[in-house]
Amino acid sequence: MRSRTGIAPRVAAVIAAVLGLLAPLLSFATPAQAAATGFHIQNGRLLEASGNDFVMRGVNHAHTWYPGETQSLADVKKLGANTVRVVLSDGHRWTKNSAEDVAAVIAQCKANRLICVLEVHDTTGYGEEAAAGTLDHAADYWIGLKDVLAGQENYVIINIGNEPWGNTNPAGWTEPTIAAVKQLRSAGFAHTIMVDAPNWGQDWQGVMRANARSVYDADTTGNLIFSIHMYSVYDTAQEITDYLNAFVSAELPILIGEFGGPPDQYGDPDEDTMMAAAQQLRLGYLAWSWSGNTDPILDLATDFDPNRLSSWGRRIFNGANGIAATSEEAAIYSAGGGDTTPPTAPGTPTASAVTSSSATLNWAAATDANGVTGYDVVRVSGASETAATTTTGTSATVTGLAPETSYSFAVYARDAAGNRSQRSGTVTVTTSSGGSSAACGVGYRVTNEWPGGFQGEIVLRNTGSSAINGWTLRWAFPDSQRVSNLWGGAATQSGAEVSVASVSYTATIAPAGSVTLGFTATKGGTNPSPTAFTLNGSACSLA
């Protein structure tokens, strides 16, 4: 995100108005997967060739501007990283990295047991930054490196172009991204391909989020992962978790390819939530950046010295949900080609201490020759599942549940090599009513409208004196409106009756606090607003 030319421009005044209007992802189907020779995608997850789940934990390194700082790869590895995203240039804007140089970088990554994400930085801010290059030019650069990259599918992921669209007409991002992916596939590349979002990587207008399915489906191999860059646009927990959960729910692979924590003139990013959400959802993250920023506030290490970590560096490597605590080395580097034997399945969980908004689960431990390192608890709904929480023990409390609602949960075990067990049996729990009425207010408005459809927003306020922990909001549409997509909750509709249950990141509403729901819907010739809302069975005032 931050290069030697400084931070990318933003349209700060528009951000707050637009973030709440991001459209959710559409289809939940996943295309058939092609046979993999290295890293590949399955059910929205990044896997190694062996089938091991791989979660990136690493940093960005500005190699193209500091080609002599090759010791940096060894340094970040010693601090626990399993991945490094390497800045390269295709020659459009900066000095082109030669095939010999790229081959040497890959060799250094492998020597230091790191996975290499290689990216072309020249595309940064295309359409708004006059000096930026195109994705087509970046694709030509990768094709010119085919002899260097062939056979490295176990170790290298190709990030076609960094932040390849600015804030000017970001909708123009979709077709060039699809074209660049097809260009690489037509040239015979089998690698996992990574694509960055528009809006200088931050997608605050939701273009990548809305078009991710079409971009993913355009890659007939299904071997594509999306990268969101999170800086000051993402300064609240809801914005972060809403964005990441939208991709996870749709089984579309995503990672946080860049992020920052220190505040700047545009705002204060919520790095704690970024890292916690990535850990809960088992998504990768790559912090910006090791060293060498023109504005050194984002330097993880001062002057490339691993013994002089900045406060930002200490947060990333040694803080909660940081690299040291959560990184797992790629199994390809383990002796003998890696431990590929998964743990046994955990025992079927049992439930206790079920309340209106939480349940505690316990299960029998899994076994593994090299030791179980953690468990992933998932919420199961038909053929789909959603991450609920992770833990290193054999019990966990799942929070953020809606009252009077049935849920099914299951558990996976993981070992140190990233192998994941078969899923345990499922347990079904039904939350209680909560025992008390909620005091609430609702603001409803139409934010956009077109023939046959519209976009709406609901602000749900807690007007009582105690926190609301888990909720279900209900209303009836007066005409033929029907919700097609909703974010901020889980919606069902029967006829005119709509019911929205809270999700983990909207379940708790503090006194005088609020949560915002957004949705798209179809309509007939008229579009009258609902006249009544209930929360957990209690009527809400209208604001």
Coordinates of C-alpha atoms in Angstrom, one line a residue:
M1 CA 0.0 0.0 0.0
R2 CA 2.7 2.5 1.0
S3 CA 5.4 2.7 -1.6
R4 CA 8.4 5.1 -1.9
T5 CA 6.0 7.5 -3.5
G6 CA 3.8 7.7 -0.4
I7 CA 0.3 6.6 0.5
A8 CA -2.3 6.1 -2.2
P9 CA -5.0 8.8 -2.4
R10 CA -8.4 8.2 -1.0
V11 CA -11.8 9.9 -1.3
A12 CA -12.2 10.1 2.4
A13 CA -15.4 12.2 2.4
V14 CA -17.3 9.5 0.5
I15 CA -16.1 6.5 2.5
A16 CA -18.4 6.7 5.4
A17 CA -21.5 7.0 3.2
V18 CA -20.5 4.1 0.9
L19 CA -19.2 1.4 3.3
G20 CA -22.6 0.6 4.7
L21 CA -24.0 0.1 1.1
L22 CA -21.6 -2.5 -0.1
A23 CA -23.5 -5.2 -1.9
P24 CA -23.0 -8.8 -0.7
L25 CA -21.8 -11.7 -2.8
L26 CA -24.4 -13.6 -4.8
S27 CA -24.1 -17.2 -5.8
F28 CA -22.8 -19.8 -3.3
A29 CA -21.9 -22.4 -5.9
T30 CA -18.2 -23.3 -6.5
P31 CA -16.9 -24.4 -9.9
A32 CA -15.4 -27.8 -10.4
Q33 CA -11.8 -27.9 -9.3
A34 CA -9.0 -28.9 -11.7
A35 CA -6.2 -31.3 -10.7
A36 CA -3.6 -29.4 -8.8
T37 CA 0.2 -29.6 -9.0
G38 CA 0.8 -27.3 -6.1
F39 CA -1.1 -24.7 -4.1
H40 CA -4.8 -24.9 -5.0
I41 CA -8.2 -23.8 -3.8
Q42 CA -10.9 -26.2 -2.5
N43 CA -14.2 -25.1 -0.9
G44 CA -12.9 -21.6 -0.5
R45 CA -9.7 -22.7 1.3
L46 CA -6.0 -22.4 0.2
L47 CA -4.5 -25.8 0.3
E48 CA -1.0 -27.2 -0.4
A49 CA -0.6 -29.9 -3.0
S50 CA -0.7 -32.5 -0.2
G51 CA -4.1 -31.2 0.9
N52 CA -2.8 -29.4 4.0
D53 CA -4.7 -26.2 4.8
F54 CA -2.3 -23.3 4.5
V55 CA -2.9 -20.0 6.3
M56 CA -0.5 -17.2 5.4
R57 CA 1.2 -15.3 8.2
G58 CA 3.8 -12.9 7.0
V59 CA 4.9 -9.5 5.8
N60 CA 5.4 -7.5 2.6
H61 CA 9.0 -6.8 1.6
A62 CA 9.9 -3.9 -0.8
H63 CA 12.5 -5.9 -2.8
T64 CA 12.3 -3.9 -6.0
W65 CA 13.4 -0.7 -4.3
Y66 CA 15.9 -2.4 -2.0
P67 CA 17.3 -5.3 -4.0
G68 CA 20.4 -5.5 -1.7
E69 CA 18.3 -6.3 1.4
T70 CA 18.2 -10.1 0.8
Q71 CA 18.9 -10.8 4.5
S72 CA 15.3 -9.6 5.2
L73 CA 13.8 -13.0 4.1
A74 CA 15.9 -14.8 6.7
D75 CA 15.1 -12.2 9.3
V76 CA 11.3 -12.4 8.9
K77 CA 11.5 -16.2 8.9
K78 CA 13.4 -16.2 12.3
L79 CA 10.6 -14.0 13.7
G80 CA 8.0 -16.7 12.7
A81 CA 6.7 -15.7 9.3
N82 CA 5.7 -18.5 6.9
T83 CA 5.1 -16.2 3.9
V84 CA 6.6 -13.1 2.4
R85 CA 4.9 -11.0 -0.3
V86 CA 7.7 -9.6 -2.5
V87 CA 7.4 -6.3 -4.4
L88 CA 8.6 -6.6 -8.0
S89 CA 8.5 -4.2 -11.0
D90 CA 7.6 -5.1 -14.6
G91 CA 9.6 -2.1 -15.8
H92 CA 6.6 0.2 -16.5
R93 CA 7.2 2.5 -13.6
W94 CA 10.3 1.3 -11.8
T95 CA 13.4 -0.7 -12.7
K96 CA 12.3 -4.1 -14.1
N97 CA 13.3 -7.1 -12.0
S98 CA 15.0 -9.5 -14.3
A99 CA 14.3 -13.2 -14.6
E100 CA 17.6 -13.9 -12.9
D101 CA 16.7 -11.7 -9.9
V102 CA 13.2 -13.3 -9.6
A103 CA 14.7 -16.8 -9.7
A104 CA 17.1 -15.7 -6.9
V105 CA 14.2 -14.4 -4.8
I106 CA 12.4 -17.7 -5.2
A107 CA 15.5 -19.6 -4.2
Q108 CA 16.0 -17.4 -1.1
C109 CA 12.3 -17.9 -0.1
K110 CA 12.8 -21.7 -0.4
A111 CA 16.1 -21.6 1.4
N112 CA 14.4 -19.8 4.3
R113 CA 11.4 -22.2 4.2
L114 CA 9.0 -19.3 3.2
I115 CA 6.1 -19.3 0.7
C116 CA 6.7 -16.6 -1.9
V117 CA 3.9 -14.3 -3.0
L118 CA 5.3 -12.4 -6.0
E119 CA 3.5 -9.1 -7.0
V120 CA 3.9 -6.4 -9.7
H121 CA 3.7 -3.0 -8.0
D122 CA 3.6 -0.9 -11.2
T123 CA -0.2 -1.3 -11.5
T124 CA -0.9 0.6 -8.2
G125 CA -3.8 3.0 -8.6
Y126 CA -4.4 2.6 -12.4
G127 CA -7.0 5.0 -13.7
E128 CA -6.2 7.6 -11.0
E129 CA -2.4 7.4 -10.8
A130 CA -1.1 8.6 -14.2
A131 CA 2.2 6.6 -13.9
A132 CA 0.5 3.3 -13.2
G133 CA 0.7 0.4 -15.6
T134 CA -2.1 -2.0 -16.7
L135 CA -2.9 -5.5 -15.7
D136 CA -2.4 -6.6 -19.2
H137 CA 1.2 -5.3 -19.1
A138 CA 1.7 -7.1 -15.8
A139 CA 0.4 -10.3 -17.3
D140 CA 2.9 -10.0 -20.1
Y141 CA 5.7 -9.7 -17.5
W142 CA 4.6 -12.9 -15.8
I143 CA 4.5 -14.7 -19.1
G144 CA 8.0 -13.6 -19.8
L145 CA 9.0 -15.2 -16.5
K146 CA 7.3 -18.5 -17.3
D147 CA 10.5 -20.5 -17.4
V148 CA 11.5 -19.2 -14.0
L149 CA 8.1 -19.8 -12.5
A150 CA 7.3 -23.2 -14.0
G151 CA 7.7 -26.0 -11.5
Q152 CA 7.4 -23.6 -8.5
E153 CA 3.7 -24.1 -7.9
N154 CA 4.3 -25.6 -4.5
Y155 CA 6.2 -22.5 -3.4
V156 CA 5.0 -19.5 -5.4
I157 CA 1.7 -17.6 -5.7
I158 CA 1.4 -15.0 -8.4
N159 CA -0.2 -11.7 -7.4
I160 CA -0.9 -10.3 -10.8
G161 CA -0.8 -6.6 -9.9
N162 CA -0.8 -4.5 -6.7
E163 CA -4.0 -2.4 -6.1
P164 CA -4.6 -2.3 -9.9
W165 CA -7.3 0.4 -9.8
G166 CA -7.7 3.7 -8.0
N167 CA -10.9 5.5 -7.0
T168 CA -11.7 6.7 -10.6
N169 CA -14.4 4.4 -12.1
P170 CA -13.5 1.4 -10.0
A171 CA -16.1 -0.6 -11.8
G172 CA -13.6 -0.8 -14.6
W173 CA -11.6 -3.2 -12.5
T174 CA -13.6 -6.3 -13.3
E175 CA -13.1 -7.0 -17.0
P176 CA -9.3 -6.3 -17.0
T177 CA -8.9 -8.6 -14.0
I178 CA -10.8 -11.4 -15.7
A179 CA -8.8 -10.8 -18.9
A180 CA -5.4 -10.9 -17.1
V181 CA -6.4 -14.2 -15.3
K182 CA -7.4 -15.7 -18.6
Q183 CA -4.2 -14.5 -20.2
L184 CA -2.1 -16.4 -17.7
R185 CA -4.2 -19.5 -17.9
S186 CA -4.0 -19.5 -21.7
A187 CA -0.2 -19.3 -21.3
G188 CA -0.2 -22.5 -19.3
F189 CA 0.2 -21.2 -15.7
A190 CA -1.1 -23.6 -13.1
H191 CA -0.1 -21.5 -10.1
T192 CA -2.6 -20.1 -7.6
I193 CA -3.3 -16.6 -8.8
M194 CA -4.0 -13.7 -6.4
V195 CA -6.0 -10.6 -7.5
D196 CA -6.1 -7.3 -5.6
A197 CA -9.2 -5.1 -5.1
P198 CA -9.8 -1.7 -6.7
N199 CA -10.0 1.5 -4.7
W200 CA -6.3 1.3 -4.0
G201 CA -6.8 -2.2 -2.8
Q202 CA -9.5 -1.3 -0.1
D203 CA -12.7 -1.9 -2.2
W204 CA -14.6 0.7 -0.2
Q205 CA -17.1 0.9 -3.1
G206 CA -17.6 -2.9 -3.0
V207 CA -16.7 -3.6 -6.6
M208 CA -14.6 -6.7 -5.9
R209 CA -17.1 -7.9 -3.3
A210 CA -20.0 -7.6 -5.7
N211 CA -18.1 -9.1 -8.7
A212 CA -15.9 -11.7 -7.0
R213 CA -18.1 -14.6 -8.1
S214 CA -17.9 -13.7 -11.8
V215 CA -14.1 -13.2 -11.6
Y216 CA -13.7 -16.5 -9.8
D217 CA -15.9 -18.4 -12.3
A218 CA -13.9 -17.0 -15.2
D219 CA -10.9 -19.0 -14.0
T220 CA -11.8 -22.5 -15.2
T221 CA -9.2 -24.0 -12.8
G222 CA -10.8 -22.5 -9.8
N223 CA -7.3 -21.7 -8.5
L224 CA -7.8 -18.0 -7.6
I225 CA -7.7 -16.1 -4.3
F226 CA -8.8 -12.6 -3.6
S227 CA -6.8 -10.0 -1.7
I228 CA -8.2 -7.1 0.3
H229 CA -6.0 -4.4 1.6
M230 CA -7.1 -3.0 4.9
Y231 CA -6.0 0.5 6.0
S232 CA -7.9 3.4 7.5
V233 CA -11.1 2.6 5.6
Y234 CA -11.4 -0.4 8.0
D235 CA -11.6 1.4 11.3
T236 CA -14.5 -0.5 12.9
A237 CA -15.0 -4.2 13.7
Q238 CA -18.2 -4.4 11.8
E239 CA -16.7 -3.2 8.5
I240 CA -13.9 -5.8 8.8
T241 CA -15.9 -8.8 9.9
D242 CA -18.7 -8.0 7.5
Y243 CA -16.3 -7.9 4.5
L244 CA -14.4 -11.1 5.4
N245 CA -17.5 -13.1 6.4
A246 CA -19.1 -12.3 3.1
F247 CA -16.4 -14.1 1.2
V248 CA -16.1 -17.0 3.7
S249 CA -19.9 -17.6 3.6
A250 CA -19.8 -17.7 -0.2
E251 CA -16.8 -20.1 -0.1
L252 CA -14.7 -17.6 -2.1
P253 CA -11.1 -17.6 -0.9
I254 CA -9.7 -14.4 0.5
L255 CA -6.8 -13.0 2.6
I256 CA -5.7 -9.7 3.9
G257 CA -2.9 -9.1 1.5
E258 CA -1.8 -5.8 3.1
F259 CA -2.9 -4.0 6.2
G260 CA -1.7 -1.3 8.6
G261 CA -2.3 -0.4 12.2
P262 CA -0.8 3.0 13.0
P263 CA -3.3 5.9 12.5
D264 CA -2.7 8.4 9.7
Q265 CA -4.5 11.5 8.4
Y266 CA -7.3 9.4 7.0
G267 CA -8.2 7.4 10.2
D268 CA -7.1 4.7 12.6
P269 CA -7.3 1.2 11.2
D270 CA -8.6 -1.5 13.6
E271 CA -5.7 -4.0 13.3
D272 CA -6.8 -5.9 16.4
T273 CA -10.0 -6.9 14.7
M274 CA -8.3 -7.6 11.4
M275 CA -5.9 -10.1 13.1
A276 CA -8.5 -11.6 15.4
A277 CA -11.0 -12.1 12.6
A278 CA -8.3 -13.6 10.3
Q279 CA -7.4 -16.1 13.1
Q280 CA -11.0 -17.0 13.8
L281 CA -11.8 -17.6 10.1
R282 CA -8.4 -19.2 9.4
L283 CA -7.6 -16.5 6.7
G284 CA -4.1 -15.3 5.8
Y285 CA -2.7 -11.9 6.5
L286 CA 0.4 -10.1 5.3
A287 CA 1.4 -6.9 7.2
W288 CA 2.8 -3.9 5.4
S289 CA 5.7 -3.7 5.5
W290 CA 9.1 -5.0 6.7
S291 CA 11.1 -1.7 6.2
G292 CA 12.0 1.1 3.9
N293 CA 8.8 3.1 3.8
T294 CA 9.2 6.8 2.9
D295 CA 6.9 7.4 5.9
P296 CA 8.5 5.1 8.4
I297 CA 5.4 4.8 10.6
L298 CA 4.6 1.5 8.8
D299 CA 8.1 0.0 9.1
L300 CA 8.0 -3.2 11.1
A301 CA 11.7 -3.0 11.5
T302 CA 13.8 0.1 11.7
D303 CA 16.5 0.2 8.9
F304 CA 15.9 -3.5 8.1
D305 CA 17.2 -4.4 11.5
P306 CA 15.3 -7.3 13.1
N307 CA 16.6 -6.3 16.5
R308 CA 15.0 -2.9 16.2
L309 CA 11.3 -3.7 15.8
S310 CA 9.0 -0.8 15.9
S311 CA 5.8 -0.8 18.0
W312 CA 4.0 -1.8 14.8
G313 CA 6.5 -4.6 14.3
R314 CA 6.2 -5.8 17.9
R315 CA 2.4 -5.9 17.5
I316 CA 2.5 -7.9 14.3
F317 CA 5.1 -10.5 15.4
N318 CA 4.6 -10.8 19.1
G319 CA 1.1 -9.4 19.9
A320 CA -2.3 -11.1 20.2
N321 CA -3.1 -13.2 17.1
G322 CA 0.4 -12.2 15.9
I323 CA 2.8 -14.1 13.7
A324 CA 4.7 -15.8 16.5
A325 CA 1.6 -17.2 18.0
T326 CA -0.3 -18.3 14.9
S327 CA 2.1 -19.0 12.1
E328 CA 2.5 -22.6 10.8
E329 CA 5.3 -23.5 8.4
A330 CA 4.2 -24.8 5.0
A331 CA 4.2 -28.6 5.1
I332 CA 6.2 -28.8 1.9
Y333 CA 9.3 -27.8 3.9
S334 CA 8.9 -30.6 6.5
A335 CA 11.3 -33.5 6.4
G336 CA 10.4 -36.1 3.8
G337 CA 8.1 -33.8 1.9
G338 CA 5.9 -33.0 4.9
D339 CA 3.5 -34.6 7.4
T340 CA 0.5 -35.3 5.3
T341 CA -1.4 -37.5 7.8
P342 CA -4.3 -35.6 9.3
P343 CA -5.4 -36.0 12.9
T344 CA -8.3 -38.3 13.8
A345 CA -11.7 -36.7 13.9
P346 CA -12.6 -35.2 17.3
G347 CA -15.5 -36.7 19.2
T348 CA -19.0 -35.5 18.5
P349 CA -19.4 -32.3 20.7
T350 CA -21.9 -32.1 23.5
A351 CA -23.6 -28.8 24.5
S352 CA -24.0 -27.2 27.9
A353 CA -24.7 -23.8 29.4
V354 CA -27.0 -22.9 26.5
T355 CA -28.4 -19.3 26.8
S356 CA -30.2 -17.0 24.5
S357 CA -27.0 -16.0 22.8
S358 CA -24.3 -18.6 23.5
A359 CA -23.6 -22.3 24.0
T360 CA -20.6 -24.1 25.4
L361 CA -19.4 -27.2 23.5
N362 CA -17.1 -30.0 24.7
W363 CA -15.7 -32.9 22.7
A364 CA -13.2 -35.8 23.0
A365 CA -9.7 -35.0 21.8
A366 CA -8.4 -36.0 18.4
T367 CA -5.1 -37.8 18.1
D368 CA -2.1 -37.2 15.9
A369 CA 1.4 -38.7 15.6
N370 CA 3.0 -35.3 15.9
G371 CA 0.4 -33.7 18.2
V372 CA -2.9 -31.7 17.7
T373 CA -2.3 -28.0 17.8
G374 CA -5.9 -26.7 17.6
Y375 CA -9.6 -27.2 16.8
D376 CA -11.9 -25.3 14.5
V377 CA -15.6 -25.1 15.5
V378 CA -18.0 -24.6 12.6
R379 CA -21.7 -23.9 12.3
V380 CA -23.3 -26.4 9.9
S381 CA -26.3 -25.6 7.8
G382 CA -27.2 -28.2 5.2
A383 CA -24.2 -28.7 2.9
S384 CA -22.5 -25.4 4.0
E385 CA -20.6 -24.5 7.1
T386 CA -19.4 -21.3 8.7
A387 CA -16.4 -20.7 11.0
A388 CA -17.6 -20.2 14.6
T389 CA -14.4 -20.1 16.7
T390 CA -11.0 -21.7 17.2
T391 CA -9.4 -23.0 20.3
T392 CA -6.4 -25.1 21.4
G393 CA -8.5 -27.0 24.0
T394 CA -11.4 -29.4 23.8
S395 CA -14.1 -27.0 24.7
A396 CA -15.3 -23.6 23.4
T397 CA -18.1 -21.2 24.0
V398 CA -19.8 -19.9 20.9
T399 CA -21.3 -16.5 21.3
G400 CA -23.4 -14.1 19.1
L401 CA -26.3 -16.5 18.7
A402 CA -29.9 -15.4 18.2
P403 CA -32.6 -16.3 20.8
E404 CA -35.0 -19.2 20.1
T405 CA -33.0 -20.5 17.2
S406 CA -31.6 -23.9 16.4
Y407 CA -27.9 -24.3 15.5
S408 CA -25.8 -27.3 14.5
F409 CA -22.1 -27.4 15.3
A410 CA -19.2 -29.6 14.5
V411 CA -15.4 -29.6 15.1
Y412 CA -12.2 -30.2 13.1
A413 CA -8.7 -30.9 14.5
R414 CA -5.5 -29.4 13.1
D415 CA -1.9 -30.5 13.6
A416 CA 1.4 -28.5 13.4
A417 CA 1.7 -29.2 9.6
G418 CA -1.7 -27.7 8.9
N419 CA -3.4 -31.0 8.3
R420 CA -7.1 -30.9 9.0
S421 CA -9.1 -33.9 10.3
Q422 CA -12.4 -35.2 9.0
R423 CA -15.3 -33.3 10.6
S424 CA -16.7 -34.6 13.8
G425 CA -20.4 -35.5 14.2
T426 CA -22.8 -32.6 14.8
V427 CA -24.7 -31.4 17.8
T428 CA -27.8 -29.3 17.6
V429 CA -28.7 -26.7 20.2
T430 CA -31.7 -24.4 20.5
T431 CA -31.1 -21.1 22.3
S432 CA -33.5 -19.9 24.9
S433 CA -35.9 -16.9 24.6
G434 CA -33.7 -14.6 26.6
G435 CA -36.4 -14.0 29.3
S436 CA -36.8 -10.3 28.8
S437 CA -38.1 -7.9 26.3
A438 CA -35.7 -5.8 24.3
A439 CA -36.1 -2.0 24.2
C440 CA -35.4 -1.0 20.7
G441 CA -35.7 1.6 18.0
V442 CA -35.5 1.1 14.2
G443 CA -34.6 3.4 11.4
Y444 CA -35.6 2.2 7.9
R445 CA -34.7 3.9 4.7
V446 CA -34.3 3.2 1.0
T447 CA -30.8 4.2 -0.1
N448 CA -31.1 3.4 -3.8
E449 CA -34.0 2.4 -6.2
W450 CA -34.3 1.1 -9.7
P451 CA -37.0 -0.5 -11.8
G452 CA -37.9 -3.8 -10.1
G453 CA -35.5 -3.5 -7.2
F454 CA -34.0 -1.3 -4.4
Q455 CA -31.4 -1.2 -1.7
G456 CA -32.3 -0.5 1.9
E457 CA -30.7 0.2 5.2
I458 CA -32.0 -0.6 8.7
V459 CA -30.4 0.9 11.8
L460 CA -31.3 -1.1 14.9
R461 CA -30.8 0.8 18.2
N462 CA -30.8 -0.4 21.8
T463 CA -32.9 2.1 23.7
G464 CA -32.7 0.1 27.0
S465 CA -30.3 0.2 29.9
S466 CA -28.7 -3.2 29.4
A467 CA -26.9 -4.8 26.5
I468 CA -28.8 -6.9 24.0
N469 CA -26.9 -10.2 23.5
G470 CA -28.3 -12.0 20.5
W471 CA -31.4 -10.9 18.7
T472 CA -34.0 -11.6 16.0
L473 CA -35.6 -8.7 14.1
R474 CA -38.9 -9.2 12.3
W475 CA -41.1 -7.1 10.0
A476 CA -43.6 -7.5 7.2
F477 CA -43.3 -5.8 3.9
P478 CA -46.5 -4.0 2.9
D479 CA -46.3 -4.8 -0.8
S480 CA -44.5 -7.5 -2.9
Q481 CA -40.9 -6.7 -1.8
R482 CA -38.6 -9.6 -1.3
V483 CA -35.1 -9.6 0.2
S484 CA -32.5 -11.0 -2.2
N485 CA -29.3 -10.4 -0.2
L486 CA -28.7 -9.0 3.3
W487 CA -25.6 -8.2 5.3
G488 CA -25.2 -7.7 9.0
G489 CA -27.5 -10.6 9.8
A490 CA -28.9 -13.9 8.6
A491 CA -32.3 -13.3 6.8
T492 CA -35.2 -15.6 5.9
Q493 CA -38.5 -14.6 4.3
S494 CA -41.8 -16.3 4.1
G495 CA -44.3 -14.4 2.1
A496 CA -44.3 -10.8 3.4
E497 CA -42.7 -11.8 6.7
V498 CA -39.0 -11.2 7.1
S499 CA -36.9 -12.5 10.0
V500 CA -33.2 -11.5 10.5
A501 CA -31.1 -13.2 13.2
S502 CA -27.9 -11.6 14.5
V503 CA -24.5 -12.9 13.4
S504 CA -21.4 -13.0 15.6
Y505 CA -20.2 -9.5 14.9
T506 CA -23.7 -7.8 15.3
A507 CA -25.1 -9.9 18.1
T508 CA -24.2 -7.6 21.0
I509 CA -25.7 -4.1 21.1
A510 CA -24.6 -2.0 24.0
P511 CA -27.1 0.5 25.7
A512 CA -27.5 3.5 23.4
G513 CA -25.6 1.5 20.7
S514 CA -26.7 0.4 17.3
V515 CA -26.0 -2.0 14.4
T516 CA -26.6 -1.3 10.8
L517 CA -28.1 -3.8 8.3
G518 CA -28.0 -3.4 4.6
F519 CA -29.9 -5.3 2.0
T520 CA -31.1 -5.5 -1.6
A521 CA -34.6 -6.6 -2.6
T522 CA -37.0 -6.9 -5.5
K523 CA -40.2 -4.9 -5.7
G524 CA -43.3 -4.3 -7.8
G525 CA -44.6 -0.9 -9.0
T526 CA -44.6 0.6 -5.5
N527 CA -42.2 0.4 -2.6
P528 CA -43.9 1.4 0.7
S529 CA -41.9 1.1 3.9
P530 CA -42.7 -1.4 6.7
T531 CA -44.8 0.0 9.5
A532 CA -43.8 -2.2 12.4
F533 CA -40.7 -4.0 13.7
T534 CA -40.2 -6.4 16.6
L535 CA -37.0 -7.4 18.3
N536 CA -37.0 -10.7 20.2
G537 CA -40.8 -10.4 20.2
S538 CA -41.0 -6.9 21.5
A539 CA -42.3 -3.9 19.4
C540 CA -39.7 -1.3 18.5
S541 CA -40.2 2.4 18.1
L542 CA -39.7 3.9 14.6
A543 CA -37.2 6.6 14.1

